[in-house]
Amino acid sequence: MDLEIFFTVVKDKHVCLICNEAVAVFKEYNISHQFTSKHKNLNYEAMSEYERKQNAESLCKKLSGRQNFFNKGSSNIQEAATHASYIVANNIAKNNKALSDGEFVKQCMLQVCDVLCPDKKNNSETVSLYRKTVTSRIEVIDKNLTSQLKSKIGQFKFCSIAMDESTDINDTAQLVLFIRGVDENFEITEELACMRS
């Protein structure tokens, strides 16, 4: 930060702390010209070095506060978009739909946004529903559910395991394993533990 002419560096750009404009080419002449031509009537030259430093630090804090405000907004939108993609991926998995259906869902969602809320369409566009994204979301959900089930099994006081074998249309044998347990509060849990073909 150059305190004499109120400049700081933001993302590799030199920005004036007073007017928040970026200078295209960082040369001493361009910066001093910016300061003398745009801000000469603001009495910054009459300030002592200490006053300049205090003023520059105050302006720098205001600038970073504004940047954080905008970053929070975009991160909230990104968090909501990620949450939405998890919801869609969960529904795709629950209903045994093709993983590529996420792209179809997004296309429908964008068309609905065009009609209902065109000003929010950009938010919907940030929702990633590509096949690979849906696959990774489903894998994360699977790992989370598996860890929850393992945690719950660890709390069982009594448990039983049931197995069932059947064949599908293609004569492929399928083994299904269910687990049922009771914890110390007599809460009964019954879950599909695994399925193998």
PDB file of C-alpha atoms in Angstrom:
ATOM      1  CA  MET A   1       0.000   0.000   0.000  1.00  0.00           C
ATOM      2  CA  ASP A   2       1.371   3.386  -1.006  1.00  0.00           C
ATOM      3  CA  LEU A   3       0.224   5.831   1.679  1.00  0.00           C
ATOM      4  CA  GLU A   4       1.382   8.992  -0.036  1.00  0.00           C
ATOM      5  CA  ILE A   5      -0.975   8.582  -2.968  1.00  0.00           C
ATOM      6  CA  PHE A   6      -3.603   6.256  -1.424  1.00  0.00           C
ATOM      7  CA  PHE A   7      -3.124   3.152  -3.575  1.00  0.00           C
ATOM      8  CA  THR A   8      -3.282  -0.538  -2.704  1.00  0.00           C
ATOM      9  CA  VAL A   9      -3.034  -3.813  -4.610  1.00  0.00           C
ATOM     10  CA  VAL A  10      -6.166  -5.936  -5.055  1.00  0.00           C
ATOM     11  CA  LYS A  11      -5.854  -9.161  -7.088  1.00  0.00           C
ATOM     12  CA  ASP A  12      -2.756  -7.919  -8.956  1.00  0.00           C
ATOM     13  CA  LYS A  13      -4.408  -4.575  -9.785  1.00  0.00           C
ATOM     14  CA  HIS A  14      -3.458  -1.224  -8.301  1.00  0.00           C
ATOM     15  CA  VAL A  15      -6.588   0.379  -6.905  1.00  0.00           C
ATOM     16  CA  CYS A  16      -7.118   3.916  -5.644  1.00  0.00           C
ATOM     17  CA  LEU A  17      -8.421   3.837  -2.065  1.00  0.00           C
ATOM     18  CA  ILE A  18     -10.352   7.075  -2.518  1.00  0.00           C
ATOM     19  CA  CYS A  19     -12.368   6.351  -5.676  1.00  0.00           C
ATOM     20  CA  ASN A  20     -11.765   2.553  -5.979  1.00  0.00           C
ATOM     21  CA  GLU A  21     -10.645   2.848  -9.598  1.00  0.00           C
ATOM     22  CA  ALA A  22      -7.942   0.546 -10.931  1.00  0.00           C
ATOM     23  CA  VAL A  23      -5.014   1.945 -12.894  1.00  0.00           C
ATOM     24  CA  ALA A  24      -4.409   0.134 -16.180  1.00  0.00           C
ATOM     25  CA  VAL A  25      -0.618   0.431 -16.173  1.00  0.00           C
ATOM     26  CA  PHE A  26       1.234   0.630 -12.886  1.00  0.00           C
ATOM     27  CA  LYS A  27       3.702   3.439 -13.411  1.00  0.00           C
ATOM     28  CA  GLU A  28       4.537   6.194 -10.997  1.00  0.00           C
ATOM     29  CA  TYR A  29       3.352   8.847 -13.465  1.00  0.00           C
ATOM     30  CA  ASN A  30      -0.076   7.192 -13.957  1.00  0.00           C
ATOM     31  CA  ILE A  31      -0.640   6.848 -10.231  1.00  0.00           C
ATOM     32  CA  SER A  32       0.459  10.371  -9.331  1.00  0.00           C
ATOM     33  CA  HIS A  33      -1.586  11.740 -12.267  1.00  0.00           C
ATOM     34  CA  GLN A  34      -4.656   9.863 -10.975  1.00  0.00           C
ATOM     35  CA  PHE A  35      -4.139  11.312  -7.499  1.00  0.00           C
ATOM     36  CA  THR A  36      -3.427  14.912  -8.540  1.00  0.00           C
ATOM     37  CA  SER A  37      -6.074  15.154 -11.264  1.00  0.00           C
ATOM     38  CA  LYS A  38      -9.002  13.488  -9.501  1.00  0.00           C
ATOM     39  CA  HIS A  39      -8.392  14.140  -5.815  1.00  0.00           C
ATOM     40  CA  LYS A  40      -6.515  17.454  -5.595  1.00  0.00           C
ATOM     41  CA  ASN A  41      -9.549  19.254  -4.103  1.00  0.00           C
ATOM     42  CA  LEU A  42      -9.931  16.805  -1.214  1.00  0.00           C
ATOM     43  CA  ASN A  43      -7.145  18.280   0.991  1.00  0.00           C
ATOM     44  CA  TYR A  44      -5.179  15.032   1.201  1.00  0.00           C
ATOM     45  CA  GLU A  45      -1.950  16.907   0.391  1.00  0.00           C
ATOM     46  CA  ALA A  46      -2.393  19.156   3.454  1.00  0.00           C
ATOM     47  CA  MET A  47      -2.524  16.170   5.844  1.00  0.00           C
ATOM     48  CA  SER A  48       0.409  15.144   7.988  1.00  0.00           C
ATOM     49  CA  GLU A  49       2.038  11.772   7.372  1.00  0.00           C
ATOM     50  CA  TYR A  50       0.283  10.309  10.436  1.00  0.00           C
ATOM     51  CA  GLU A  51      -3.137  11.600   9.273  1.00  0.00           C
ATOM     52  CA  ARG A  52      -2.537  10.195   5.794  1.00  0.00           C
ATOM     53  CA  LYS A  53      -1.604   6.824   7.243  1.00  0.00           C
ATOM     54  CA  GLN A  54      -4.715   6.733   9.459  1.00  0.00           C
ATOM     55  CA  ASN A  55      -6.939   7.841   6.588  1.00  0.00           C
ATOM     56  CA  ALA A  56      -5.411   5.313   4.176  1.00  0.00           C
ATOM     57  CA  GLU A  57      -5.846   2.475   6.688  1.00  0.00           C
ATOM     58  CA  SER A  58      -9.468   3.485   7.229  1.00  0.00           C
ATOM     59  CA  LEU A  59     -10.133   3.553   3.470  1.00  0.00           C
ATOM     60  CA  CYS A  60      -8.370   0.199   3.086  1.00  0.00           C
ATOM     61  CA  LYS A  61     -10.629  -1.350   5.760  1.00  0.00           C
ATOM     62  CA  LYS A  62     -13.719   0.028   4.010  1.00  0.00           C
ATOM     63  CA  LEU A  63     -12.551  -1.430   0.692  1.00  0.00           C
ATOM     64  CA  SER A  64     -11.899  -4.872   2.173  1.00  0.00           C
ATOM     65  CA  GLY A  65     -15.275  -4.712   3.957  1.00  0.00           C
ATOM     66  CA  ARG A  66     -17.045  -4.089   0.655  1.00  0.00           C
ATOM     67  CA  GLN A  67     -15.109  -6.928  -0.975  1.00  0.00           C
ATOM     68  CA  ASN A  68     -16.053  -9.306   1.861  1.00  0.00           C
ATOM     69  CA  PHE A  69     -19.703  -8.264   1.547  1.00  0.00           C
ATOM     70  CA  PHE A  70     -19.772  -9.182  -2.141  1.00  0.00           C
ATOM     71  CA  ASN A  71     -17.824 -12.396  -1.564  1.00  0.00           C
ATOM     72  CA  LYS A  72     -20.311 -13.439   1.126  1.00  0.00           C
ATOM     73  CA  GLY A  73     -23.189 -12.936  -1.294  1.00  0.00           C
ATOM     74  CA  SER A  74     -21.563 -14.992  -4.012  1.00  0.00           C
ATOM     75  CA  SER A  75     -20.528 -17.701  -1.558  1.00  0.00           C
ATOM     76  CA  ASN A  76     -24.114 -17.908  -0.246  1.00  0.00           C
ATOM     77  CA  ILE A  77     -25.363 -18.343  -3.801  1.00  0.00           C
ATOM     78  CA  GLN A  78     -22.681 -20.960  -4.457  1.00  0.00           C
ATOM     79  CA  GLU A  79     -23.565 -22.807  -1.235  1.00  0.00           C
ATOM     80  CA  ALA A  80     -27.248 -22.775  -2.202  1.00  0.00           C
ATOM     81  CA  ALA A  81     -26.378 -24.033  -5.705  1.00  0.00           C
ATOM     82  CA  THR A  82     -24.311 -26.872  -4.220  1.00  0.00           C
ATOM     83  CA  HIS A  83     -27.131 -27.748  -1.822  1.00  0.00           C
ATOM     84  CA  ALA A  84     -29.601 -27.764  -4.738  1.00  0.00           C
ATOM     85  CA  SER A  85     -27.374 -30.090  -6.774  1.00  0.00           C
ATOM     86  CA  TYR A  86     -27.235 -32.502  -3.804  1.00  0.00           C
ATOM     87  CA  ILE A  87     -31.049 -32.465  -3.590  1.00  0.00           C
ATOM     88  CA  VAL A  88     -31.409 -33.272  -7.302  1.00  0.00           C
ATOM     89  CA  ALA A  89     -28.699 -35.971  -7.134  1.00  0.00           C
ATOM     90  CA  ASN A  90     -30.442 -37.545  -4.126  1.00  0.00           C
ATOM     91  CA  ASN A  91     -33.766 -37.636  -5.995  1.00  0.00           C
ATOM     92  CA  ILE A  92     -32.104 -39.123  -9.085  1.00  0.00           C
ATOM     93  CA  ALA A  93     -30.573 -41.890  -6.953  1.00  0.00           C
ATOM     94  CA  LYS A  94     -33.786 -42.574  -4.991  1.00  0.00           C
ATOM     95  CA  ASN A  95     -35.809 -42.948  -8.184  1.00  0.00           C
ATOM     96  CA  ASN A  96     -33.174 -45.030 -10.037  1.00  0.00           C
ATOM     97  CA  LYS A  97     -32.949 -42.521 -12.868  1.00  0.00           C
ATOM     98  CA  ALA A  98     -30.025 -42.206 -15.256  1.00  0.00           C
ATOM     99  CA  LEU A  99     -27.202 -40.021 -13.940  1.00  0.00           C
ATOM    100  CA  SER A 100     -27.405 -37.909 -17.097  1.00  0.00           C
ATOM    101  CA  ASP A 101     -30.970 -36.901 -16.148  1.00  0.00           C
ATOM    102  CA  GLY A 102     -29.456 -34.115 -14.072  1.00  0.00           C
ATOM    103  CA  GLU A 103     -28.705 -32.178 -17.245  1.00  0.00           C
ATOM    104  CA  PHE A 104     -32.332 -32.619 -18.362  1.00  0.00           C
ATOM    105  CA  VAL A 105     -33.554 -31.432 -14.953  1.00  0.00           C
ATOM    106  CA  LYS A 106     -31.335 -28.344 -15.203  1.00  0.00           C
ATOM    107  CA  GLN A 107     -32.632 -27.559 -18.687  1.00  0.00           C
ATOM    108  CA  CYS A 108     -36.223 -27.769 -17.389  1.00  0.00           C
ATOM    109  CA  MET A 109     -35.325 -25.716 -14.320  1.00  0.00           C
ATOM    110  CA  LEU A 110     -33.837 -22.918 -16.454  1.00  0.00           C
ATOM    111  CA  GLN A 111     -36.919 -22.829 -18.684  1.00  0.00           C
ATOM    112  CA  VAL A 112     -39.175 -22.593 -15.631  1.00  0.00           C
ATOM    113  CA  CYS A 113     -36.982 -19.773 -14.261  1.00  0.00           C
ATOM    114  CA  ASP A 114     -37.353 -17.918 -17.571  1.00  0.00           C
ATOM    115  CA  VAL A 115     -41.106 -17.816 -16.966  1.00  0.00           C
ATOM    116  CA  LEU A 116     -41.420 -17.506 -13.175  1.00  0.00           C
ATOM    117  CA  CYS A 117     -38.367 -15.531 -12.079  1.00  0.00           C
ATOM    118  CA  PRO A 118     -36.156 -14.346 -14.954  1.00  0.00           C
ATOM    119  CA  ASP A 119     -34.136 -12.128 -12.591  1.00  0.00           C
ATOM    120  CA  LYS A 120     -32.995 -15.240 -10.647  1.00  0.00           C
ATOM    121  CA  LYS A 121     -32.045 -17.308 -13.708  1.00  0.00           C
ATOM    122  CA  ASN A 122     -28.316 -16.660 -13.164  1.00  0.00           C
ATOM    123  CA  ASN A 123     -28.561 -18.331  -9.742  1.00  0.00           C
ATOM    124  CA  SER A 124     -30.103 -21.424 -11.329  1.00  0.00           C
ATOM    125  CA  GLU A 125     -27.372 -21.544 -13.953  1.00  0.00           C
ATOM    126  CA  THR A 126     -24.745 -21.996 -11.220  1.00  0.00           C
ATOM    127  CA  VAL A 127     -26.309 -25.330 -10.157  1.00  0.00           C
ATOM    128  CA  SER A 128     -24.011 -28.021 -11.550  1.00  0.00           C
ATOM    129  CA  LEU A 129     -25.942 -31.110 -12.661  1.00  0.00           C
ATOM    130  CA  TYR A 130     -23.537 -32.722 -15.123  1.00  0.00           C
ATOM    131  CA  ARG A 131     -23.325 -36.523 -15.062  1.00  0.00           C
ATOM    132  CA  LYS A 132     -19.936 -36.523 -13.301  1.00  0.00           C
ATOM    133  CA  THR A 133     -21.136 -34.023 -10.700  1.00  0.00           C
ATOM    134  CA  VAL A 134     -24.300 -36.030 -10.014  1.00  0.00           C
ATOM    135  CA  THR A 135     -22.167 -39.186  -9.694  1.00  0.00           C
ATOM    136  CA  SER A 136     -19.810 -37.578  -7.168  1.00  0.00           C
ATOM    137  CA  ARG A 137     -22.746 -36.104  -5.200  1.00  0.00           C
ATOM    138  CA  ILE A 138     -24.382 -39.551  -4.977  1.00  0.00           C
ATOM    139  CA  GLU A 139     -21.077 -41.064  -3.822  1.00  0.00           C
ATOM    140  CA  VAL A 140     -20.781 -38.415  -1.076  1.00  0.00           C
ATOM    141  CA  ILE A 141     -24.385 -39.059   0.014  1.00  0.00           C
ATOM    142  CA  ASP A 142     -23.671 -42.818   0.043  1.00  0.00           C
ATOM    143  CA  LYS A 143     -20.573 -42.385   2.216  1.00  0.00           C
ATOM    144  CA  ASN A 144     -22.502 -40.135   4.601  1.00  0.00           C
ATOM    145  CA  LEU A 145     -25.401 -42.601   4.928  1.00  0.00           C
ATOM    146  CA  THR A 146     -22.969 -45.496   5.408  1.00  0.00           C
ATOM    147  CA  SER A 147     -21.138 -43.664   8.202  1.00  0.00           C
ATOM    148  CA  GLN A 148     -24.478 -42.781   9.851  1.00  0.00           C
ATOM    149  CA  LEU A 149     -25.552 -46.437   9.694  1.00  0.00           C
ATOM    150  CA  LYS A 150     -22.225 -47.627  11.137  1.00  0.00           C
ATOM    151  CA  SER A 151     -22.564 -45.098  13.959  1.00  0.00           C
ATOM    152  CA  LYS A 152     -26.114 -46.263  14.660  1.00  0.00           C
ATOM    153  CA  ILE A 153     -25.061 -49.944  14.581  1.00  0.00           C
ATOM    154  CA  GLY A 154     -22.390 -49.144  17.161  1.00  0.00           C
ATOM    155  CA  GLN A 155     -25.156 -48.010  19.541  1.00  0.00           C
ATOM    156  CA  PHE A 156     -27.264 -51.197  19.177  1.00  0.00           C
ATOM    157  CA  LYS A 157     -27.808 -53.256  22.316  1.00  0.00           C
ATOM    158  CA  PHE A 158     -29.370 -56.099  20.289  1.00  0.00           C
ATOM    159  CA  CYS A 159     -29.399 -56.716  16.551  1.00  0.00           C
ATOM    160  CA  SER A 160     -30.444 -59.268  13.953  1.00  0.00           C
ATOM    161  CA  ILE A 161     -29.432 -59.802  10.349  1.00  0.00           C
ATOM    162  CA  ALA A 162     -31.773 -61.066   7.633  1.00  0.00           C
ATOM    163  CA  MET A 163     -30.667 -62.263   4.206  1.00  0.00           C
ATOM    164  CA  ASP A 164     -32.748 -62.793   1.107  1.00  0.00           C
ATOM    165  CA  GLU A 165     -31.664 -64.234  -2.215  1.00  0.00           C
ATOM    166  CA  SER A 166     -33.615 -63.874  -5.413  1.00  0.00           C
ATOM    167  CA  THR A 167     -32.985 -63.863  -9.150  1.00  0.00           C
ATOM    168  CA  ASP A 168     -33.932 -61.112 -11.525  1.00  0.00           C
ATOM    169  CA  ILE A 169     -35.278 -61.394 -15.095  1.00  0.00           C
ATOM    170  CA  ASN A 170     -31.786 -62.121 -16.465  1.00  0.00           C
ATOM    171  CA  ASP A 171     -31.266 -65.027 -14.021  1.00  0.00           C
ATOM    172  CA  THR A 172     -28.758 -62.997 -12.018  1.00  0.00           C
ATOM    173  CA  ALA A 173     -28.734 -63.970  -8.361  1.00  0.00           C
ATOM    174  CA  GLN A 174     -29.076 -61.079  -5.939  1.00  0.00           C
ATOM    175  CA  LEU A 175     -28.341 -61.249  -2.225  1.00  0.00           C
ATOM    176  CA  VAL A 176     -29.881 -58.602   0.007  1.00  0.00           C
ATOM    177  CA  LEU A 177     -28.748 -58.076   3.611  1.00  0.00           C
ATOM    178  CA  PHE A 178     -30.967 -56.272   6.126  1.00  0.00           C
ATOM    179  CA  ILE A 179     -29.998 -55.273   9.647  1.00  0.00           C
ATOM    180  CA  ARG A 180     -32.387 -54.548  12.490  1.00  0.00           C
ATOM    181  CA  GLY A 181     -31.341 -53.319  15.894  1.00  0.00           C
ATOM    182  CA  VAL A 182     -32.520 -51.789  19.135  1.00  0.00           C
ATOM    183  CA  ASP A 183     -30.572 -49.152  21.052  1.00  0.00           C
ATOM    184  CA  GLU A 184     -30.679 -48.426  24.791  1.00  0.00           C
ATOM    185  CA  ASN A 185     -33.710 -46.127  24.321  1.00  0.00           C
ATOM    186  CA  PHE A 186     -35.617 -48.981  22.614  1.00  0.00           C
ATOM    187  CA  GLU A 187     -35.517 -47.154  19.294  1.00  0.00           C
ATOM    188  CA  ILE A 188     -35.769 -49.740  16.505  1.00  0.00           C
ATOM    189  CA  THR A 189     -33.740 -49.238  13.343  1.00  0.00           C
ATOM    190  CA  GLU A 190     -34.122 -51.394  10.244  1.00  0.00           C
ATOM    191  CA  GLU A 191     -31.986 -50.687   7.201  1.00  0.00           C
ATOM    192  CA  LEU A 192     -30.828 -52.292   3.994  1.00  0.00           C
ATOM    193  CA  ALA A 193     -27.171 -52.948   4.773  1.00  0.00           C
ATOM    194  CA  CYS A 194     -26.026 -54.069   1.313  1.00  0.00           C
ATOM    195  CA  MET A 195     -27.017 -55.754  -1.924  1.00  0.00           C
ATOM    196  CA  ARG A 196     -24.774 -57.924  -4.100  1.00  0.00           C
ATOM    197  CA  SER A 197     -25.321 -59.469  -7.518  1.00  0.00           C
TER     198      SER A 197
END
